[in-house]
mmCIF file of C-alpha atoms (C1' of nucleotides) in Angstrom:
data_model
loop_
_atom_site.group_PDB
_atom_site.id
_atom_site.type_symbol
_atom_site.label_atom_id
_atom_site.label_comp_id
_atom_site.label_asym_id
_atom_site.label_seq_id
_atom_site.Cartn_x
_atom_site.Cartn_y
_atom_site.Cartn_z
ATOM 1 C CA MET A 16 12.376 26.779 18.061
ATOM 2 C CA GLY A 17 12.871 25.134 21.299
ATOM 3 C CA GLU A 18 15.456 22.743 20.288
ATOM 4 C CA GLU A 19 17.212 20.892 22.889
ATOM 5 C CA ALA A 20 20.667 20.772 22.157
ATOM 6 C CA ASP A 21 20.914 17.177 22.325
ATOM 7 C CA ALA A 22 24.176 16.310 21.199
ATOM 8 C CA LYS A 23 24.163 14.404 18.135
ATOM 9 C CA ASP A 24 27.597 13.387 18.838
ATOM 10 C CA CYS A 25 28.152 10.675 21.220
ATOM 11 C CA ASP A 26 28.713 8.651 18.238
ATOM 12 C CA MET A 27 29.809 5.335 19.191
ATOM 13 C CA VAL A 28 31.021 4.718 15.806
ATOM 14 C CA ALA A 29 33.981 6.723 15.186
ATOM 15 C CA GLY A 30 36.366 6.124 12.483
ATOM 16 C CA ASP A 31 36.123 2.468 12.917
ATOM 17 C CA SER A 32 35.326 0.569 9.889
ATOM 18 C CA GLU A 33 34.706 -2.595 8.085
ATOM 19 C CA GLY A 34 35.939 -5.688 9.744
ATOM 20 C CA GLU A 35 32.860 -7.200 8.307
ATOM 21 C CA GLU A 36 30.839 -5.831 11.086
ATOM 22 C CA GLY A 37 32.336 -8.184 13.539
ATOM 23 C CA ARG A 38 30.014 -10.968 12.760
ATOM 24 C CA VAL A 39 31.080 -14.418 13.550
ATOM 25 C CA LEU A 40 29.967 -16.256 10.544
ATOM 26 C CA GLU A 41 30.879 -19.569 12.005
ATOM 27 C CA TRP A 42 28.167 -19.063 14.490
ATOM 28 C CA GLU A 43 25.690 -18.559 11.836
ATOM 29 C CA VAL A 44 26.357 -21.737 9.980
ATOM 30 C CA GLY A 45 23.413 -23.986 10.077
ATOM 31 C CA LEU A 46 21.266 -21.470 11.719
ATOM 32 C CA PRO A 47 18.114 -20.369 10.114
ATOM 33 C CA SER A 48 18.306 -17.066 8.496
ATOM 34 C CA ALA A 49 16.793 -14.123 10.137
ATOM 35 C CA ASP A 50 14.003 -14.348 7.694
ATOM 36 C CA ASP A 51 13.054 -17.739 8.869
ATOM 37 C CA LEU A 52 12.828 -16.903 12.469
ATOM 38 C CA ILE A 53 9.775 -15.827 14.228
ATOM 39 C CA PRO A 54 10.368 -12.388 15.506
ATOM 40 C CA LEU A 55 10.767 -12.198 19.212
ATOM 41 C CA SER A 56 8.164 -9.608 19.334
ATOM 42 C CA GLN A 57 5.710 -11.730 17.573
ATOM 43 C CA SER A 58 3.363 -13.698 19.611
ATOM 44 C CA LEU A 59 3.232 -17.381 18.982
ATOM 45 C CA ILE A 60 -0.454 -17.452 19.154
ATOM 46 C CA SER A 61 -2.696 -15.475 17.016
ATOM 47 C CA PRO A 62 -4.191 -12.335 18.383
ATOM 48 C CA ASP A 63 -7.614 -13.817 18.075
ATOM 49 C CA LEU A 64 -6.674 -16.846 20.007
ATOM 50 C CA ALA A 65 -5.088 -14.815 22.690
ATOM 51 C CA TYR A 66 -8.091 -12.669 22.862
ATOM 52 C CA ALA A 67 -10.475 -15.547 22.950
ATOM 53 C CA PHE A 68 -8.681 -17.103 25.858
ATOM 54 C CA SER A 69 -8.064 -13.917 27.634
ATOM 55 C CA ILE A 70 -4.420 -14.454 27.462
ATOM 56 C CA ALA A 71 -2.533 -11.523 28.715
ATOM 57 C CA PRO A 72 -1.336 -9.185 26.085
ATOM 58 C CA GLU A 73 2.071 -10.423 26.822
ATOM 59 C CA PRO A 74 4.371 -7.504 26.556
ATOM 60 C CA ALA A 75 6.229 -9.381 24.004
ATOM 61 C CA HIS A 76 9.851 -9.992 23.901
ATOM 62 C CA THR A 77 11.925 -7.258 22.716
ATOM 63 C CA LEU A 78 15.118 -5.555 23.315
ATOM 64 C CA LEU A 79 15.267 -6.460 26.925
ATOM 65 C CA ASP A 80 14.789 -10.075 26.227
ATOM 66 C CA VAL A 81 17.289 -10.056 23.526
ATOM 67 C CA TYR A 82 19.594 -8.253 25.771
ATOM 68 C CA ARG A 83 19.251 -10.807 28.480
ATOM 69 C CA ALA A 84 19.668 -13.622 26.092
ATOM 70 C CA SER A 85 22.776 -12.133 24.692
ATOM 71 C CA GLN A 86 24.032 -11.558 28.154
ATOM 72 C CA SER A 87 23.708 -15.148 29.122
ATOM 73 C CA THR A 88 25.244 -16.192 25.902
ATOM 74 C CA VAL A 89 28.132 -13.970 26.510
ATOM 75 C CA SER A 90 28.612 -15.153 30.009
ATOM 76 C CA SER A 91 28.552 -18.730 29.071
ATOM 77 C CA LEU A 92 31.004 -17.997 26.373
ATOM 78 C CA ARG A 93 33.237 -16.412 28.877
ATOM 79 C CA ARG A 94 33.055 -19.452 31.008
ATOM 80 C CA HIS A 95 33.866 -21.741 28.199
ATOM 81 C CA PRO A 96 36.353 -20.125 26.005
ATOM 82 C CA THR A 97 36.156 -22.871 23.529
ATOM 83 C CA SER A 98 38.220 -21.055 21.119
ATOM 84 C CA SER A 99 40.196 -17.976 20.829
ATOM 85 C CA LEU A 100 37.719 -16.852 18.350
ATOM 86 C CA ALA A 101 35.010 -16.913 20.879
ATOM 87 C CA VAL A 102 37.052 -15.022 23.335
ATOM 88 C CA ALA A 103 37.977 -12.438 20.882
ATOM 89 C CA THR A 104 34.448 -12.011 19.922
ATOM 90 C CA VAL A 105 33.228 -11.676 23.379
ATOM 91 C CA LYS A 106 35.133 -8.537 23.716
ATOM 92 C CA PHE A 107 33.023 -7.143 21.042
ATOM 93 C CA PHE A 108 29.952 -7.797 22.889
ATOM 94 C CA SER A 109 30.078 -5.231 25.438
ATOM 95 C CA PRO A 110 26.829 -5.022 27.137
ATOM 96 C CA PHE A 111 25.055 -2.061 26.235
ATOM 97 C CA PRO A 112 24.372 1.003 28.211
ATOM 98 C CA SER A 113 21.275 0.590 30.073
ATOM 99 C CA PRO A 114 19.227 -2.412 29.547
ATOM 100 C CA SER A 115 16.548 -1.315 31.820
ATOM 101 C CA SER A 116 15.609 1.526 29.691
ATOM 102 C CA VAL A 117 15.260 -0.620 26.733
ATOM 103 C CA ALA A 118 12.597 -2.580 28.291
ATOM 104 C CA ALA A 119 9.137 -1.996 27.291
ATOM 105 C CA ASP A 120 7.886 -2.991 24.048
ATOM 106 C CA ASP A 121 8.273 -0.940 21.108
ATOM 107 C CA PRO A 122 5.920 -2.207 18.625
ATOM 108 C CA VAL A 123 7.238 -0.592 15.658
ATOM 109 C CA VAL A 124 10.497 -0.377 14.034
ATOM 110 C CA LEU A 125 12.230 2.722 14.864
ATOM 111 C CA GLU A 126 15.077 4.262 13.187
ATOM 112 C CA GLY A 127 18.126 5.515 14.822
ATOM 113 C CA GLU A 128 20.896 6.478 12.625
ATOM 114 C CA GLY A 129 21.031 5.191 9.213
ATOM 115 C CA ASP A 130 24.165 3.303 9.115
ATOM 116 C CA ASP A 131 23.573 3.453 5.502
ATOM 117 C CA ALA A 132 22.870 0.917 2.992
ATOM 118 C CA GLU A 133 26.268 1.149 1.574
ATOM 119 C CA ASN A 134 27.407 -1.397 3.921
ATOM 120 C CA GLY A 135 24.578 -3.516 2.957
ATOM 121 C CA THR A 136 23.477 -2.970 6.402
ATOM 122 C CA ILE A 137 20.078 -2.074 7.353
ATOM 123 C CA ALA A 138 18.697 0.783 9.124
ATOM 124 C CA THR A 139 19.567 0.592 12.697
ATOM 125 C CA VAL A 140 16.948 0.686 15.231
ATOM 126 C CA ALA A 141 17.154 3.348 17.579
ATOM 127 C CA ILE A 142 16.548 2.999 20.957
ATOM 128 C CA ALA A 143 16.954 6.378 21.676
ATOM 129 C CA ASP A 144 18.762 8.784 20.018
ATOM 130 C CA GLU A 145 19.185 11.110 22.799
ATOM 131 C CA THR A 146 22.725 10.694 23.595
ATOM 132 C CA CYS A 147 23.189 7.936 21.327
ATOM 133 C CA CYS A 148 22.671 5.798 24.221
ATOM 134 C CA LEU A 149 19.451 4.828 25.699
ATOM 135 C CA PRO A 150 17.034 7.243 26.986
ATOM 136 C CA THR A 151 17.183 7.251 30.603
ATOM 137 C CA GLU A 152 13.649 6.637 31.157
ATOM 138 C CA ASN A 153 10.621 6.217 29.144
ATOM 139 C CA PHE A 154 9.930 4.001 26.329
ATOM 140 C CA GLY A 155 7.281 2.514 28.416
ATOM 141 C CA ASP A 156 4.953 5.323 28.328
ATOM 142 C CA TYR A 157 5.090 6.987 25.085
ATOM 143 C CA HIS A 158 1.437 7.196 24.820
ATOM 144 C CA SER A 159 0.548 8.327 28.209
ATOM 145 C CA ASN A 160 3.178 10.849 28.812
ATOM 146 C CA ARG A 161 3.949 13.749 26.740
ATOM 147 C CA ALA A 162 6.890 15.477 25.472
ATOM 148 C CA LEU A 163 9.106 12.613 24.819
ATOM 149 C CA LYS A 164 10.146 12.502 21.339
ATOM 150 C CA ARG A 165 9.661 9.210 19.816
ATOM 151 C CA PRO A 166 12.068 7.829 17.412
ATOM 152 C CA ARG A 167 11.256 7.957 13.810
ATOM 153 C CA LEU A 168 8.853 5.429 12.609
ATOM 154 C CA VAL A 169 10.027 3.226 9.867
ATOM 155 C CA TRP A 170 7.379 2.182 7.499
ATOM 156 C CA THR A 171 8.220 -1.382 6.965
ATOM 157 C CA ALA A 172 6.712 -3.478 4.304
ATOM 158 C CA GLN A 173 4.354 -4.968 6.805
ATOM 159 C CA LEU A 174 3.311 -1.730 8.250
ATOM 160 C CA HIS A 175 2.795 -0.365 4.855
ATOM 161 C CA LYS A 176 0.850 -3.355 3.791
ATOM 162 C CA ARG A 177 -1.373 -2.871 6.701
ATOM 163 C CA PHE A 178 -1.767 0.721 5.877
ATOM 164 C CA ILE A 179 -2.687 -0.063 2.335
ATOM 165 C CA ASP A 180 -5.115 -2.709 3.319
ATOM 166 C CA VAL A 181 -6.869 -0.488 5.726
ATOM 167 C CA VAL A 182 -7.041 2.352 3.322
ATOM 168 C CA ALA A 183 -8.349 0.071 0.684
ATOM 169 C CA HIS A 184 -11.040 -1.217 2.898
ATOM 170 C CA LEU A 185 -12.064 2.098 4.150
ATOM 171 C CA GLY A 186 -12.407 3.541 0.771
ATOM 172 C CA ILE A 187 -10.874 6.769 -0.233
ATOM 173 C CA LYS A 188 -13.536 8.778 1.378
ATOM 174 C CA ASN A 189 -13.166 7.412 4.804
ATOM 175 C CA ALA A 190 -9.516 6.920 4.716
ATOM 176 C CA VAL A 191 -8.482 9.689 6.993
ATOM 177 C CA PRO A 192 -5.578 9.608 9.345
ATOM 178 C CA LYS A 193 -7.456 9.033 12.494
ATOM 179 C CA THR A 194 -9.553 6.234 11.202
ATOM 180 C CA ILE A 195 -6.705 4.593 9.457
ATOM 181 C CA MET A 196 -4.651 4.720 12.549
ATOM 182 C CA GLN A 197 -7.383 3.149 14.587
ATOM 183 C CA LEU A 198 -7.998 0.399 12.157
ATOM 184 C CA MET A 199 -4.408 -0.415 11.711
ATOM 185 C CA ASN A 200 -4.304 -0.973 15.370
ATOM 186 C CA VAL A 201 -0.612 -0.765 15.707
ATOM 187 C CA GLU A 202 0.682 0.143 19.042
ATOM 188 C CA GLY A 203 2.555 3.343 19.078
ATOM 189 C CA LEU A 204 1.413 4.473 15.725
ATOM 190 C CA THR A 205 0.254 8.018 15.845
ATOM 191 C CA ARG A 206 -2.132 9.976 13.805
ATOM 192 C CA GLU A 207 0.700 12.112 12.634
ATOM 193 C CA ASN A 208 2.542 9.096 11.421
ATOM 194 C CA VAL A 209 -0.391 8.048 9.404
ATOM 195 C CA ALA A 210 -1.167 11.500 8.185
ATOM 196 C CA SER A 211 2.288 11.952 6.917
ATOM 197 C CA HIS A 212 2.289 8.634 5.229
ATOM 198 C CA LEU A 213 -1.105 9.188 3.805
ATOM 199 C CA GLN A 214 -0.112 12.463 2.373
ATOM 200 C CA LYS A 215 2.739 10.905 0.620
ATOM 201 C CA TYR A 216 0.638 8.049 -0.493
ATOM 202 C CA ARG A 217 -1.810 10.388 -2.060
ATOM 203 C CA LEU A 218 0.850 12.267 -3.854
ATOM 204 C CA TYR A 219 2.178 9.045 -5.104
ATOM 205 C CA ARG A 220 -1.161 8.034 -6.418
ATOM 206 C CA ARG A 221 -1.709 11.321 -8.112
ATOM 207 C CA ARG A 222 1.375 10.952 -10.064
ATOM 208 C CA MET A 223 0.383 7.497 -10.906
ATOM 209 C CA GLU A 224 -2.941 8.456 -12.230
ATOM 210 C CA GLY A 225 -3.174 8.520 -15.919
ATOM 211 C CA ILE A 226 -0.209 6.345 -16.222
ATOM 212 C CA PRO A 227 -1.540 2.846 -16.146
ATOM 213 C CA ASP A 228 1.902 1.801 -16.958
ATOM 214 C CA GLU A 229 1.941 -1.468 -18.639
ATOM 215 C CA GLY A 230 4.406 -3.067 -16.371
ATOM 216 C CA SER A 231 2.457 -2.797 -13.237
ATOM 217 C CA SER A 232 -0.192 -5.329 -13.628
ATOM 218 C CA SER A 233 -1.083 -5.166 -10.087
ATOM 219 C CA PHE A 234 -3.892 -3.696 -8.361
ATOM 220 C CA ASP A 235 -3.437 -0.450 -6.860
ATOM 221 C CA HIS A 236 -6.770 0.977 -7.309
ATOM 222 C CA LEU A 237 -8.806 1.804 -4.383
ATOM 223 C CA PRO A 238 -12.506 1.557 -4.110
ATOM 224 C CA GLN A 239 -14.154 4.852 -3.995
ATOM 225 C CA GLU A 240 -16.694 3.985 -1.473
ATOM 226 C CA PRO A 241 -16.484 2.373 1.828
ATOM 227 C CA SER A 242 -16.657 -1.244 1.186
ATOM 228 C CA ALA A 243 -19.455 -2.090 3.445
ATOM 229 C CA GLN A 244 -19.540 -5.633 2.352
ATOM 230 C CA MET A 245 -15.941 -6.113 2.633
ATOM 231 C CA PRO A 246 -14.633 -7.700 5.732
ATOM 232 C CA MET A 247 -12.305 -5.713 7.774
ATOM 233 C CA PRO A 248 -8.692 -6.305 7.184
ATOM 234 C CA TYR A 249 -7.557 -6.939 10.658
ATOM 235 C CA GLY A 250 -10.260 -8.444 12.617
ATOM 236 C CA MET A 251 -13.616 -6.923 12.626
ATOM 237 C CA PRO A 252 -13.482 -5.885 16.181
ATOM 238 C CA PRO A 253 -10.085 -4.472 16.438
ATOM 239 C CA PRO A 254 -8.176 -7.032 18.380
ATOM 240 C CA PRO A 255 -6.696 -5.648 21.535
ATOM 241 C CA VAL A 256 -3.453 -7.126 20.606
ATOM 242 C CA PRO A 257 -1.125 -5.075 18.615
ATOM 243 C CA MET A 258 -0.035 -6.433 15.390
ATOM 244 C CA PRO A 259 3.025 -8.524 15.310
ATOM 245 C CA VAL A 260 5.931 -6.455 14.584
ATOM 246 C CA PHE A 261 9.463 -6.772 13.739
ATOM 247 C CA SER A 262 12.062 -8.193 15.846
ATOM 248 C CA ILE A 263 15.348 -6.779 16.472
ATOM 249 C CA ALA A 264 18.657 -8.341 16.059
ATOM 250 C CA PHE A 265 21.813 -7.382 17.666
ATOM 251 C CA HIS A 266 24.767 -6.729 15.770
ATOM 252 C CA PRO A 267 28.136 -6.323 17.256
ATOM 253 C CA GLY A 268 29.080 -2.809 16.664
ATOM 254 C CA HIS A 269 32.400 -1.536 15.706
ATOM 255 C CA ASN A 270 33.614 -0.479 18.993
ATOM 256 C CA GLY A 271 31.892 -2.756 21.267
ATOM 257 C CA ALA A 272 28.501 -1.362 21.483
ATOM 258 C CA MET A 273 25.763 -3.319 20.055
ATOM 259 C CA GLU A 274 23.821 -2.108 17.176
ATOM 260 C CA MET A 275 20.410 -3.239 16.569
ATOM 261 C CA MET A 276 18.711 -3.734 13.387
ATOM 262 C CA PRO A 277 15.337 -4.814 12.372
ATOM 263 C CA ILE A 278 15.156 -8.206 10.947
ATOM 264 C CA VAL A 279 13.655 -7.954 7.657
ATOM 265 C CA ASN A 280 12.380 -10.425 5.305
ATOM 266 C CA GLN A 281 13.699 -11.166 1.990
ATOM 267 C CA HIS A 282 16.848 -9.915 0.592
ATOM 268 C CA GLN A 283 15.405 -6.937 -1.071
ATOM 269 C CA ALA A 284 13.663 -5.107 1.589
ATOM 270 C CA ALA A 285 16.522 -3.808 3.493
ATOM 271 C CA GLY A 286 14.428 -2.269 6.106
ATOM 272 C CA ALA A 287 11.481 -0.557 4.838
ATOM 273 C CA TYR A 288 9.576 -0.899 1.750
ATOM 274 C CA HIS A 289 11.123 2.168 0.358
ATOM 275 C CA GLY A 290 8.856 4.030 -1.371
ATOM 276 C CA PHE A 291 6.745 6.108 -3.359
ATOM 277 C CA VAL A 292 8.573 6.067 -6.546
ATOM 278 C CA SER A 293 7.228 8.257 -9.175
ATOM 279 C CA PRO A 294 6.371 6.936 -12.547
ATOM 280 C CA HIS A 295 8.357 8.243 -15.401
ATOM 281 C CA PRO A 296 8.086 11.920 -14.735
ATOM 282 C CA ASN A 297 7.838 12.680 -18.352
ATOM 283 C CA GLY A 298 9.229 10.771 -21.177
ATOM 284 C CA GLY A 299 12.385 9.649 -19.599
ATOM 285 C CA VAL A 300 12.211 5.965 -19.687
ATOM 286 C CA ILE A 301 14.531 5.642 -16.886
ATOM 287 C CA GLY A 302 15.068 2.143 -15.801
ATOM 288 C CA ASP A 303 11.876 1.866 -13.996
ATOM 289 C CA GLN A 304 12.948 0.778 -10.676
ATOM 290 C CA GLN A 305 10.022 0.371 -8.536
ATOM 291 C CA GLY A 306 11.119 -0.546 -5.179
ATOM 292 C CA ASP A 307 7.907 0.599 -3.878
ATOM 293 C CA TRP A 308 4.965 -0.388 -1.932
ATOM 294 C CA TRP A 309 3.796 -3.617 -3.252
ATOM 295 C CA SER A 310 7.047 -4.774 -4.590
ATOM 296 C CA ALA A 311 8.810 -4.606 -1.338
ATOM 297 C CA GLY A 312 6.282 -6.092 0.914
ATOM 298 C CA ASN A 313 4.039 -7.907 -1.389
ATOM 299 C CA LYS A 314 6.347 -10.542 -2.560
ATOM 300 C CA SER A 315 7.389 -11.678 0.780
ATOM 301 C CA GLY A 316 4.005 -12.626 1.969
ATOM 302 C CA LEU A 317 4.987 -12.361 5.512
ATOM 303 C CA ILE A 318 2.390 -11.803 8.007
ATOM 304 C CA VAL A 319 -1.264 -11.824 7.533
ATOM 305 C CA SER A 320 -3.275 -10.325 4.855
ATOM 306 C CA HIS A 321 -4.570 -12.165 1.960
ATOM 307 C CA PRO A 322 -4.035 -10.405 -1.226
ATOM 308 C CA ARG A 323 -7.613 -9.983 -1.838
ATOM 309 C CA ALA A 324 -8.387 -8.454 -5.066
ATOM 310 C CA ILE A 325 -10.078 -5.238 -4.663
ATOM 311 C CA PRO A 326 -12.932 -4.992 -7.016
ATOM 312 C CA ASN A 327 -13.968 -1.785 -8.447
ATOM 313 C CA ALA A 328 -11.571 0.903 -9.026
ATOM 314 C CA LYS A 329 -12.548 4.352 -9.622
ATOM 315 C CA LEU A 330 -9.948 6.961 -9.344
ATOM 316 C CA MET A 331 -11.125 10.357 -8.678
ATOM 317 C "C1'" DC B 7 -10.307 19.874 16.725
ATOM 318 C "C1'" DA B 8 -9.526 17.181 12.463
ATOM 319 C "C1'" DA B 9 -8.147 16.872 7.699
ATOM 320 C "C1'" DC B 10 -5.278 18.558 3.885
ATOM 321 C "C1'" DA B 11 -1.781 20.213 1.154
ATOM 322 C "C1'" DA B 12 2.435 22.375 0.608
ATOM 323 C "C1'" DA B 13 6.592 23.850 2.528
ATOM 324 C "C1'" DT B 14 10.223 23.072 5.437
ATOM 325 C "C1'" DA B 15 13.072 20.622 8.753
ATOM 326 C "C1'" DT B 16 15.630 16.606 10.372
ATOM 327 C "C1'" DC C 19 15.936 9.761 0.824
ATOM 328 C "C1'" DA C 20 12.084 8.941 4.115
ATOM 329 C "C1'" DT C 21 9.705 11.012 7.904
ATOM 330 C "C1'" DA C 22 8.414 14.706 10.879
ATOM 331 C "C1'" DT C 23 6.867 19.097 11.778
ATOM 332 C "C1'" DT C 24 4.998 23.460 10.722
ATOM 333 C "C1'" DT C 25 1.735 26.524 8.527
ATOM 334 C "C1'" DG C 26 -2.299 28.111 6.526
ATOM 335 C "C1'" DT C 27 -6.725 26.803 4.861
ATOM 336 C "C1'" DT C 28 -11.054 24.419 4.929
#
DNA sequence: CAACAAATAT
DNA sequence: CATATTTGTT
């Protein structure tokens, strides 16, 4: 009921179009692909190591850092207009709204406005939807302060993997939102986020039950009981350090503003794992496209987690 | 209050 | 569509 009337307008992208997104492909030649880069937000040392040596949590590099980096790049480009191309491109890079607000570290991938996959583009990260620009303040204290609406959480393959792992290790019985959230130990992840995801996950599994489906050879059975013997997925004592998350890449927008998008791995996973696909609802052998859970994140063994086989599977 | 499931909203 | 939020129940 309340409803703020936040304008949803403020669209920076108005009729503009194509132009191949304004990317300067020449600049990308020889550079490692986004997939090969270590996300800015990812610490170079393992959480354990950091913990062991009492290394500061290190806020991690995120939007602000990227912003600064892009700023210096832009300025140096301005100084050395090596080519008209560069100059032309620089115009594209208009600094964005308010860097200061971007600061902070947002651990998870957030979604702003789906630019849509049509373009082959990925979900854009939102820094704030508010007036399409950055929120004027906040981002730093989501947790502590109330009433600020956080951007939508995007369940990336990694996040999902983590979710699955935790749920698997907890056992169906103990896999409740709160616990899962705690064990996942992802900064910014709320109980609601998990609850919502869990609900969907359960629905997904229900549909799946009874349909072993030949194709899926994988494991997707969860132990019924808390695996007491099983080691915890992410560090027995929950490491104080948040899990490595995604990085964000800037993308010259259509009209000058920068768009940001999560760097994803692999070609497939455009942004998130994309989900709970139902098995053939009835007899319709529709081209089983399972762009779901495991398929999206599994393949690209990105971060952590060893695909440990989960013994024992007893559906309810 | 927390968990759940189902509906509903964005 | 994927998530979030609401609602009613346990």
